[in-house]
PDB file of C-alpha atoms in Angstrom:
ATOM      1  CA  MET Y   1     169.312  86.716 -19.286  1.00  0.00           C
ATOM      2  CA  ASP Y   2     166.233  88.277 -21.481  1.00  0.00           C
ATOM      3  CA  LYS Y   3     163.580  85.782 -22.396  1.00  0.00           C
ATOM      4  CA  ARG Y   4     161.916  88.507 -24.380  1.00  0.00           C
ATOM      5  CA  PRO Y   5     161.754  87.611 -28.319  1.00  0.00           C
ATOM      6  CA  ILE Y   6     163.457  89.150 -30.877  1.00  0.00           C
ATOM      7  CA  GLY Y   7     160.653  90.360 -33.393  1.00  0.00           C
ATOM      8  CA  MET Y   8     160.891  90.097 -36.902  1.00  0.00           C
ATOM      9  CA  PHE Y   9     159.202  92.106 -39.729  1.00  0.00           C
ATOM     10  CA  ASP Y  10     158.920  91.157 -43.349  1.00  0.00           C
ATOM     11  CA  SER Y  11     156.029  92.355 -46.701  1.00  0.00           C
ATOM     12  CA  GLY Y  12     155.819  88.482 -47.045  1.00  0.00           C
ATOM     13  CA  VAL Y  13     158.024  85.512 -47.007  1.00  0.00           C
ATOM     14  CA  GLY Y  14     161.268  86.810 -47.873  1.00  0.00           C
ATOM     15  CA  GLY Y  15     162.164  87.305 -43.818  1.00  0.00           C
ATOM     16  CA  MET Y  16     161.739  83.623 -43.262  1.00  0.00           C
ATOM     17  CA  THR Y  17     165.267  83.291 -45.065  1.00  0.00           C
ATOM     18  CA  VAL Y  18     166.368  85.482 -41.876  1.00  0.00           C
ATOM     19  CA  LEU Y  19     164.431  83.671 -39.676  1.00  0.00           C
ATOM     20  CA  LYS Y  20     165.799  80.664 -40.587  1.00  0.00           C
ATOM     21  CA  GLU Y  21     169.445  81.652 -39.919  1.00  0.00           C
ATOM     22  CA  ILE Y  22     168.686  83.434 -36.743  1.00  0.00           C
ATOM     23  CA  LYS Y  23     167.229  79.752 -35.638  1.00  0.00           C
ATOM     24  CA  ASN Y  24     170.495  78.113 -36.668  1.00  0.00           C
ATOM     25  CA  LYS Y  25     172.761  81.068 -35.214  1.00  0.00           C
ATOM     26  CA  LEU Y  26     170.766  81.304 -31.695  1.00  0.00           C
ATOM     27  CA  PRO Y  27     169.324  78.357 -30.981  1.00  0.00           C
ATOM     28  CA  ASN Y  28     167.847  79.833 -27.552  1.00  0.00           C
ATOM     29  CA  GLU Y  29     166.072  82.974 -28.659  1.00  0.00           C
ATOM     30  CA  ASN Y  30     162.453  83.108 -29.368  1.00  0.00           C
ATOM     31  CA  ILE Y  31     160.611  84.697 -32.406  1.00  0.00           C
ATOM     32  CA  VAL Y  32     157.842  86.695 -33.126  1.00  0.00           C
ATOM     33  CA  TYR Y  33     157.630  87.233 -36.897  1.00  0.00           C
ATOM     34  CA  LEU Y  34     155.056  89.474 -39.033  1.00  0.00           C
ATOM     35  CA  GLY Y  35     154.969  88.997 -42.594  1.00  0.00           C
ATOM     36  CA  ASP Y  36     152.523  92.240 -44.399  1.00  0.00           C
ATOM     37  CA  THR Y  37     151.111  89.647 -46.894  1.00  0.00           C
ATOM     38  CA  LYS Y  38     148.149  92.016 -47.566  1.00  0.00           C
ATOM     39  CA  ARG Y  39     150.515  95.014 -48.585  1.00  0.00           C
ATOM     40  CA  PHE Y  40     153.084  92.747 -50.432  1.00  0.00           C
ATOM     41  CA  PRO Y  41     154.888  93.827 -52.456  1.00  0.00           C
ATOM     42  CA  TYR Y  42     156.923  96.526 -50.846  1.00  0.00           C
ATOM     43  CA  GLY Y  43     158.885  97.311 -53.726  1.00  0.00           C
ATOM     44  CA  SER Y  44     156.685  99.536 -55.834  1.00  0.00           C
ATOM     45  CA  LYS Y  45     155.558 101.450 -53.291  1.00  0.00           C
ATOM     46  CA  SER Y  46     156.561 105.324 -52.453  1.00  0.00           C
ATOM     47  CA  LYS Y  47     158.738 106.069 -49.437  1.00  0.00           C
ATOM     48  CA  GLU Y  48     156.102 107.824 -47.674  1.00  0.00           C
ATOM     49  CA  THR Y  49     153.965 104.524 -47.468  1.00  0.00           C
ATOM     50  CA  ILE Y  50     157.072 102.130 -46.621  1.00  0.00           C
ATOM     51  CA  ILE Y  51     157.611 104.377 -43.721  1.00  0.00           C
ATOM     52  CA  GLU Y  52     153.944 104.293 -42.737  1.00  0.00           C
ATOM     53  CA  LEU Y  53     154.023 100.579 -43.614  1.00  0.00           C
ATOM     54  CA  THR Y  54     157.169  99.896 -41.109  1.00  0.00           C
ATOM     55  CA  LYS Y  55     156.058 102.196 -38.576  1.00  0.00           C
ATOM     56  CA  LYS Y  56     152.784  99.964 -38.064  1.00  0.00           C
ATOM     57  CA  GLY Y  57     154.690  96.473 -38.330  1.00  0.00           C
ATOM     58  CA  ILE Y  58     157.355  97.956 -35.747  1.00  0.00           C
ATOM     59  CA  GLU Y  59     154.063  99.116 -33.643  1.00  0.00           C
ATOM     60  CA  PHE Y  60     152.479  95.564 -33.687  1.00  0.00           C
ATOM     61  CA  LEU Y  61     155.761  94.013 -32.838  1.00  0.00           C
ATOM     62  CA  LEU Y  62     156.395  96.033 -29.631  1.00  0.00           C
ATOM     63  CA  LYS Y  63     152.841  94.881 -28.554  1.00  0.00           C
ATOM     64  CA  LYS Y  64     154.336  91.591 -28.227  1.00  0.00           C
ATOM     65  CA  ASN Y  65     156.814  92.623 -26.338  1.00  0.00           C
ATOM     66  CA  VAL Y  66     160.249  92.183 -27.926  1.00  0.00           C
ATOM     67  CA  LYS Y  67     163.727  93.145 -27.080  1.00  0.00           C
ATOM     68  CA  ILE Y  68     164.942  93.903 -30.574  1.00  0.00           C
ATOM     69  CA  ILE Y  69     163.223  94.200 -33.882  1.00  0.00           C
ATOM     70  CA  ILE Y  70     164.966  93.031 -37.467  1.00  0.00           C
ATOM     71  CA  ILE Y  71     163.438  94.945 -40.558  1.00  0.00           C
ATOM     72  CA  ALA Y  72     163.912  91.619 -42.303  1.00  0.00           C
ATOM     73  CA  CYS Y  73     163.386  93.910 -45.487  1.00  0.00           C
ATOM     74  CA  GLY Y  74     165.495  95.319 -47.972  1.00  0.00           C
ATOM     75  CA  THR Y  75     163.163  97.819 -49.224  1.00  0.00           C
ATOM     76  CA  ALA Y  76     161.869  98.846 -45.842  1.00  0.00           C
ATOM     77  CA  THR Y  77     165.221  98.944 -44.180  1.00  0.00           C
ATOM     78  CA  SER Y  78     166.666 101.079 -47.059  1.00  0.00           C
ATOM     79  CA  GLN Y  79     163.902 103.449 -47.356  1.00  0.00           C
ATOM     80  CA  ALA Y  80     162.323 103.424 -43.461  1.00  0.00           C
ATOM     81  CA  LEU Y  81     165.131 102.498 -40.935  1.00  0.00           C
ATOM     82  CA  ASP Y  82     166.735 105.764 -40.269  1.00  0.00           C
ATOM     83  CA  VAL Y  83     163.305 107.172 -39.933  1.00  0.00           C
ATOM     84  CA  VAL Y  84     162.236 104.555 -37.313  1.00  0.00           C
ATOM     85  CA  ARG Y  85     165.006 104.660 -35.247  1.00  0.00           C
ATOM     86  CA  LYS Y  86     164.822 108.401 -34.052  1.00  0.00           C
ATOM     87  CA  ILE Y  87     160.751 107.170 -33.347  1.00  0.00           C
ATOM     88  CA  TYR Y  88     161.119 103.995 -31.475  1.00  0.00           C
ATOM     89  CA  ASN Y  89     163.290 103.292 -28.334  1.00  0.00           C
ATOM     90  CA  ILE Y  90     164.569  99.809 -29.215  1.00  0.00           C
ATOM     91  CA  PRO Y  91     166.984  98.214 -31.201  1.00  0.00           C
ATOM     92  CA  ILE Y  92     166.175  98.310 -34.695  1.00  0.00           C
ATOM     93  CA  ILE Y  93     168.406  96.340 -37.293  1.00  0.00           C
ATOM     94  CA  GLY Y  94     168.179  96.351 -40.772  1.00  0.00           C
ATOM     95  CA  ILE Y  95     169.648  94.033 -43.425  1.00  0.00           C
ATOM     96  CA  ILE Y  96     172.192  96.241 -44.791  1.00  0.00           C
ATOM     97  CA  GLU Y  97     174.176  97.490 -41.872  1.00  0.00           C
ATOM     98  CA  PRO Y  98     175.137  93.708 -40.712  1.00  0.00           C
ATOM     99  CA  THR Y  99     176.138  93.030 -44.417  1.00  0.00           C
ATOM    100  CA  VAL Y 100     178.616  96.258 -44.893  1.00  0.00           C
ATOM    101  CA  GLU Y 101     180.018  95.088 -41.785  1.00  0.00           C
ATOM    102  CA  TYR Y 102     180.640  91.914 -43.320  1.00  0.00           C
ATOM    103  CA  ILE Y 103     181.885  92.924 -46.496  1.00  0.00           C
ATOM    104  CA  TYR Y 104     184.287  95.428 -44.504  1.00  0.00           C
ATOM    105  CA  ASN Y 105     185.996  92.443 -42.766  1.00  0.00           C
ATOM    106  CA  LYS Y 106     186.822  90.698 -46.152  1.00  0.00           C
ATOM    107  CA  GLN Y 107     190.123  92.105 -47.955  1.00  0.00           C
ATOM    108  CA  ASN Y 108     189.116  90.368 -51.345  1.00  0.00           C
ATOM    109  CA  ILE Y 109     186.324  92.211 -52.198  1.00  0.00           C
ATOM    110  CA  LYS Y 110     186.845  94.962 -54.373  1.00  0.00           C
ATOM    111  CA  ARG Y 111     184.326  94.729 -56.790  1.00  0.00           C
ATOM    112  CA  ILE Y 112     180.318  93.899 -55.717  1.00  0.00           C
ATOM    113  CA  GLY Y 113     176.983  93.788 -57.727  1.00  0.00           C
ATOM    114  CA  VAL Y 114     173.744  94.000 -55.608  1.00  0.00           C
ATOM    115  CA  ILE Y 115     169.924  93.152 -56.828  1.00  0.00           C
ATOM    116  CA  ALA Y 116     167.282  94.157 -54.791  1.00  0.00           C
ATOM    117  CA  THR Y 117     163.572  95.544 -55.556  1.00  0.00           C
ATOM    118  CA  ASN Y 118     162.946  98.737 -57.568  1.00  0.00           C
ATOM    119  CA  GLY Y 119     162.564 100.638 -54.360  1.00  0.00           C
ATOM    120  CA  THR Y 120     165.643  99.828 -52.710  1.00  0.00           C
ATOM    121  CA  ILE Y 121     167.720 100.149 -56.181  1.00  0.00           C
ATOM    122  CA  ARG Y 122     165.989 103.778 -56.051  1.00  0.00           C
ATOM    123  CA  SER Y 123     166.990 104.555 -52.861  1.00  0.00           C
ATOM    124  CA  ASN Y 124     170.425 104.047 -53.551  1.00  0.00           C
ATOM    125  CA  GLY Y 125     170.982 102.785 -49.724  1.00  0.00           C
ATOM    126  CA  TRP Y 126     173.213 100.026 -50.668  1.00  0.00           C
ATOM    127  CA  GLU Y 127     175.578 101.366 -52.413  1.00  0.00           C
ATOM    128  CA  LYS Y 128     175.606 104.364 -50.592  1.00  0.00           C
ATOM    129  CA  SER Y 129     176.362 102.664 -47.221  1.00  0.00           C
ATOM    130  CA  ILE Y 130     178.987 100.539 -48.921  1.00  0.00           C
ATOM    131  CA  LYS Y 131     181.177 103.676 -49.978  1.00  0.00           C
ATOM    132  CA  GLU Y 132     180.694 105.290 -46.633  1.00  0.00           C
ATOM    133  CA  LYS Y 133     182.380 102.544 -44.737  1.00  0.00           C
ATOM    134  CA  ILE Y 134     185.128 101.258 -47.761  1.00  0.00           C
ATOM    135  CA  ASN Y 135     187.252 102.613 -49.705  1.00  0.00           C
ATOM    136  CA  ASN Y 136     187.748 102.007 -53.249  1.00  0.00           C
ATOM    137  CA  ILE Y 137     185.205  99.764 -54.009  1.00  0.00           C
ATOM    138  CA  PHE Y 138     183.163  99.133 -57.144  1.00  0.00           C
ATOM    139  CA  VAL Y 139     179.603  98.483 -56.743  1.00  0.00           C
ATOM    140  CA  THR Y 140     176.920  97.568 -59.904  1.00  0.00           C
ATOM    141  CA  ASN Y 141     173.165  97.732 -59.097  1.00  0.00           C
ATOM    142  CA  LYS Y 142     170.390  95.754 -60.764  1.00  0.00           C
ATOM    143  CA  ALA Y 143     166.649  96.242 -59.825  1.00  0.00           C
ATOM    144  CA  CYS Y 144     165.328  92.899 -59.734  1.00  0.00           C
ATOM    145  CA  PRO Y 145     161.127  93.461 -59.605  1.00  0.00           C
ATOM    146  CA  LEU Y 146     160.037  90.150 -60.734  1.00  0.00           C
ATOM    147  CA  LEU Y 147     161.917  87.869 -58.318  1.00  0.00           C
ATOM    148  CA  ALA Y 148     159.963  88.903 -55.160  1.00  0.00           C
ATOM    149  CA  PRO Y 149     156.940  88.068 -56.419  1.00  0.00           C
ATOM    150  CA  MET Y 150     157.802  85.156 -57.903  1.00  0.00           C
ATOM    151  CA  ALA Y 151     159.195  83.717 -54.656  1.00  0.00           C
ATOM    152  CA  GLU Y 152     156.037  84.100 -53.187  1.00  0.00           C
ATOM    153  CA  GLU Y 153     154.487  82.103 -55.846  1.00  0.00           C
ATOM    154  CA  GLY Y 154     156.986  79.515 -55.058  1.00  0.00           C
ATOM    155  CA  TRP Y 155     158.865  79.871 -58.585  1.00  0.00           C
ATOM    156  CA  THR Y 156     162.406  79.890 -57.102  1.00  0.00           C
ATOM    157  CA  ASN Y 157     163.700  76.664 -59.032  1.00  0.00           C
ATOM    158  CA  ASN Y 158     161.916  76.414 -62.451  1.00  0.00           C
ATOM    159  CA  GLU Y 159     162.774  77.763 -66.103  1.00  0.00           C
ATOM    160  CA  ILE Y 160     160.979  80.553 -65.415  1.00  0.00           C
ATOM    161  CA  ALA Y 161     163.119  81.438 -63.025  1.00  0.00           C
ATOM    162  CA  LYS Y 162     166.213  80.748 -64.509  1.00  0.00           C
ATOM    163  CA  LEU Y 163     165.100  82.728 -67.724  1.00  0.00           C
ATOM    164  CA  ALA Y 164     164.482  85.704 -65.501  1.00  0.00           C
ATOM    165  CA  ILE Y 165     167.626  85.427 -63.093  1.00  0.00           C
ATOM    166  CA  SER Y 166     170.078  84.729 -66.359  1.00  0.00           C
ATOM    167  CA  LYS Y 167     168.581  88.193 -67.952  1.00  0.00           C
ATOM    168  CA  TYR Y 168     168.678  90.597 -64.797  1.00  0.00           C
ATOM    169  CA  LEU Y 169     172.547  89.406 -64.223  1.00  0.00           C
ATOM    170  CA  GLU Y 170     173.656  89.765 -67.776  1.00  0.00           C
ATOM    171  CA  ASP Y 171     174.988  93.084 -67.080  1.00  0.00           C
ATOM    172  CA  ILE Y 172     176.609  91.675 -63.599  1.00  0.00           C
ATOM    173  CA  ASN Y 173     179.734  89.941 -64.288  1.00  0.00           C
ATOM    174  CA  ASN Y 174     183.335  90.217 -62.970  1.00  0.00           C
ATOM    175  CA  VAL Y 175     182.002  90.764 -59.771  1.00  0.00           C
ATOM    176  CA  ASP Y 176     184.001  88.834 -56.785  1.00  0.00           C
ATOM    177  CA  ALA Y 177     180.596  89.307 -54.449  1.00  0.00           C
ATOM    178  CA  LEU Y 178     177.003  89.797 -55.020  1.00  0.00           C
ATOM    179  CA  ILE Y 179     174.648  90.775 -52.461  1.00  0.00           C
ATOM    180  CA  LEU Y 180     171.018  89.570 -52.106  1.00  0.00           C
ATOM    181  CA  GLY Y 181     169.699  92.490 -51.469  1.00  0.00           C
ATOM    182  CA  CYS Y 182     166.070  91.259 -50.830  1.00  0.00           C
ATOM    183  CA  THR Y 183     165.406  88.896 -48.145  1.00  0.00           C
ATOM    184  CA  HIS Y 184     163.167  86.796 -51.012  1.00  0.00           C
ATOM    185  CA  TYR Y 185     166.384  86.590 -53.102  1.00  0.00           C
ATOM    186  CA  PRO Y 186     167.729  83.413 -50.846  1.00  0.00           C
ATOM    187  CA  LEU Y 187     165.739  81.357 -52.142  1.00  0.00           C
ATOM    188  CA  PHE Y 188     167.003  81.794 -55.469  1.00  0.00           C
ATOM    189  CA  GLU Y 189     170.344  80.930 -54.462  1.00  0.00           C
ATOM    190  CA  GLY Y 190     170.482  77.691 -56.118  1.00  0.00           C
ATOM    191  CA  VAL Y 191     169.898  79.236 -59.538  1.00  0.00           C
ATOM    192  CA  ILE Y 192     172.028  82.054 -59.113  1.00  0.00           C
ATOM    193  CA  LYS Y 193     174.854  80.007 -58.597  1.00  0.00           C
ATOM    194  CA  GLN Y 194     174.699  78.415 -61.777  1.00  0.00           C
ATOM    195  CA  VAL Y 195     174.496  81.562 -63.302  1.00  0.00           C
ATOM    196  CA  LEU Y 196     177.455  83.346 -62.103  1.00  0.00           C
ATOM    197  CA  GLY Y 197     179.654  80.343 -60.776  1.00  0.00           C
ATOM    198  CA  ASP Y 198     181.658  79.260 -58.171  1.00  0.00           C
ATOM    199  CA  LYS Y 199     184.269  82.453 -58.516  1.00  0.00           C
ATOM    200  CA  THR Y 200     181.349  84.579 -56.978  1.00  0.00           C
ATOM    201  CA  GLU Y 201     180.625  84.819 -53.085  1.00  0.00           C
ATOM    202  CA  ILE Y 202     176.763  84.914 -53.298  1.00  0.00           C
ATOM    203  CA  ILE Y 203     175.995  87.455 -49.879  1.00  0.00           C
ATOM    204  CA  ASN Y 204     173.063  85.886 -47.912  1.00  0.00           C
ATOM    205  CA  THR Y 205     172.067  88.770 -45.625  1.00  0.00           C
ATOM    206  CA  GLY Y 206     170.026  86.479 -43.090  1.00  0.00           C
ATOM    207  CA  LYS Y 207     173.494  84.747 -42.742  1.00  0.00           C
ATOM    208  CA  THR Y 208     175.548  88.225 -42.010  1.00  0.00           C
ATOM    209  CA  ILE Y 209     172.086  89.684 -39.845  1.00  0.00           C
ATOM    210  CA  ALA Y 210     172.513  86.572 -37.625  1.00  0.00           C
ATOM    211  CA  GLU Y 211     176.110  87.019 -36.989  1.00  0.00           C
ATOM    212  CA  PHE Y 212     175.357  90.802 -36.058  1.00  0.00           C
ATOM    213  CA  THR Y 213     172.430  89.745 -34.097  1.00  0.00           C
ATOM    214  CA  LYS Y 214     174.091  87.484 -31.765  1.00  0.00           C
ATOM    215  CA  LYS Y 215     176.837  90.024 -31.011  1.00  0.00           C
ATOM    216  CA  LEU Y 216     174.452  92.687 -30.570  1.00  0.00           C
ATOM    217  CA  LEU Y 217     172.395  90.286 -28.090  1.00  0.00           C
ATOM    218  CA  LYS Y 218     175.931  89.523 -26.057  1.00  0.00           C
ATOM    219  CA  ASP Y 219     177.081  93.316 -25.993  1.00  0.00           C
ATOM    220  CA  LYS Y 220     173.481  94.662 -24.547  1.00  0.00           C
ATOM    221  CA  ASN Y 221     173.436  91.326 -22.079  1.00  0.00           C
ATOM    222  CA  ILE Y 222     169.849  90.617 -23.224  1.00  0.00           C
ATOM    223  CA  GLU Y 223     170.914  87.139 -24.450  1.00  0.00           C
ATOM    224  CA  ASN Y 224     168.358  84.268 -23.585  1.00  0.00           C
ATOM    225  CA  LYS Y 225     170.696  81.590 -22.232  1.00  0.00           C
ATOM    226  CA  GLU Y 226     167.935  78.710 -21.838  1.00  0.00           C
ATOM    227  CA  LEU Y 227     167.007  76.401 -24.492  1.00  0.00           C
ATOM    228  CA  ASN Y 228     163.356  77.217 -26.095  1.00  0.00           C
ATOM    229  CA  ASN Y 229     163.217  78.730 -29.645  1.00  0.00           C
ATOM    230  CA  ASP Y 230     159.505  79.268 -29.837  1.00  0.00           C
ATOM    231  CA  TYR Y 231     158.836  81.189 -32.795  1.00  0.00           C
ATOM    232  CA  LYS Y 232     154.863  82.972 -33.573  1.00  0.00           C
ATOM    233  CA  ILE Y 233     154.103  83.823 -36.989  1.00  0.00           C
ATOM    234  CA  TYR Y 234     152.007  86.284 -38.037  1.00  0.00           C
ATOM    235  CA  LEU Y 235     150.496  87.167 -41.499  1.00  0.00           C
ATOM    236  CA  THR Y 236     148.268  90.422 -42.012  1.00  0.00           C
ATOM    237  CA  ASP Y 237     146.466  88.193 -44.654  1.00  0.00           C
ATOM    238  CA  ILE Y 238     146.846  84.223 -44.414  1.00  0.00           C
ATOM    239  CA  GLU Y 239     145.215  83.794 -48.452  1.00  0.00           C
ATOM    240  CA  CYS Y 240     148.348  83.004 -49.725  1.00  0.00           C
ATOM    241  CA  ASN Y 241     151.469  80.900 -50.574  1.00  0.00           C
ATOM    242  CA  PHE Y 242     153.576  81.618 -47.292  1.00  0.00           C
ATOM    243  CA  VAL Y 243     152.711  78.451 -45.447  1.00  0.00           C
ATOM    244  CA  ASN Y 244     153.723  76.349 -48.527  1.00  0.00           C
ATOM    245  CA  ILE Y 245     157.113  78.113 -49.327  1.00  0.00           C
ATOM    246  CA  ALA Y 246     158.053  78.910 -45.302  1.00  0.00           C
ATOM    247  CA  LYS Y 247     157.263  74.750 -44.434  1.00  0.00           C
ATOM    248  CA  GLU Y 248     159.560  73.903 -47.438  1.00  0.00           C
ATOM    249  CA  LEU Y 249     162.425  76.299 -46.029  1.00  0.00           C
ATOM    250  CA  ILE Y 250     162.237  75.491 -42.038  1.00  0.00           C
ATOM    251  CA  LYS Y 251     161.316  71.908 -42.429  1.00  0.00           C
ATOM    252  CA  GLU Y 252     158.670  72.239 -39.961  1.00  0.00           C
ATOM    253  CA  ASP Y 253     155.357  72.381 -39.682  1.00  0.00           C
ATOM    254  CA  LEU Y 254     153.890  76.359 -39.277  1.00  0.00           C
ATOM    255  CA  ILE Y 255     151.411  77.145 -36.983  1.00  0.00           C
ATOM    256  CA  ILE Y 256     150.250  81.068 -38.524  1.00  0.00           C
ATOM    257  CA  ASN Y 257     148.088  83.613 -36.681  1.00  0.00           C
ATOM    258  CA  LYS Y 258     146.340  86.529 -38.141  1.00  0.00           C
ATOM    259  CA  ALA Y 259     147.617  89.886 -37.486  1.00  0.00           C
ATOM    260  CA  GLU Y 260     145.166  92.597 -37.642  1.00  0.00           C
ATOM    261  CA  ILE Y 261     147.276  96.146 -38.403  1.00  0.00           C
TER     262      ILE Y 261
END
């Protein structure tokens, strides 16, 4: 048994969609969450900058004695994960690998859409990973740069959100599934379902990460088997709309700590 917490890192509130699924799937695990709200958004930054910011986030979490780290950010996963895995001697999970594993085990997905930030789509991380693992699959990518900032503002179910998503998704049709390739995007899941209809599966990466993490903890024998579920949230800038959005998502009152990194 290992009571050390799971470390989670994102540029803002999006990673809380992953935290929600981890809490549901792994109710015994403690969590330390870092939101780099001071430097949000990551999607428009250079690869070099994203790598440096990801390293700082990981080093902050390592000081909290975490047992694994989840990079709950699509941009950081696609551009920094391979680099930081070579630097740090700790299991590090991104959002792509668990989701590709999920798709691999689904026989009915032959055409897939991916929506994500500019940085993630530019890296081609999703399409490359999918096609390396799965043969004869067609992938359509779409950058949706406005959605993460809108999520940070809480604009996830209003007319602006509906118009933006309708415009972004007009080129994505006739797909079996749509990957929400940024962890902010599950906040728009209801609107996305309205636009695409019931025939398209919406893949929330938080759920695939939770399943993947559960298996990893078991395989490495580092599960916490005592009911605890304590979590701490750290932000690099607390003067933001994070609390309102996260509280609505988690359905609990939140205590926010300031992180100096």
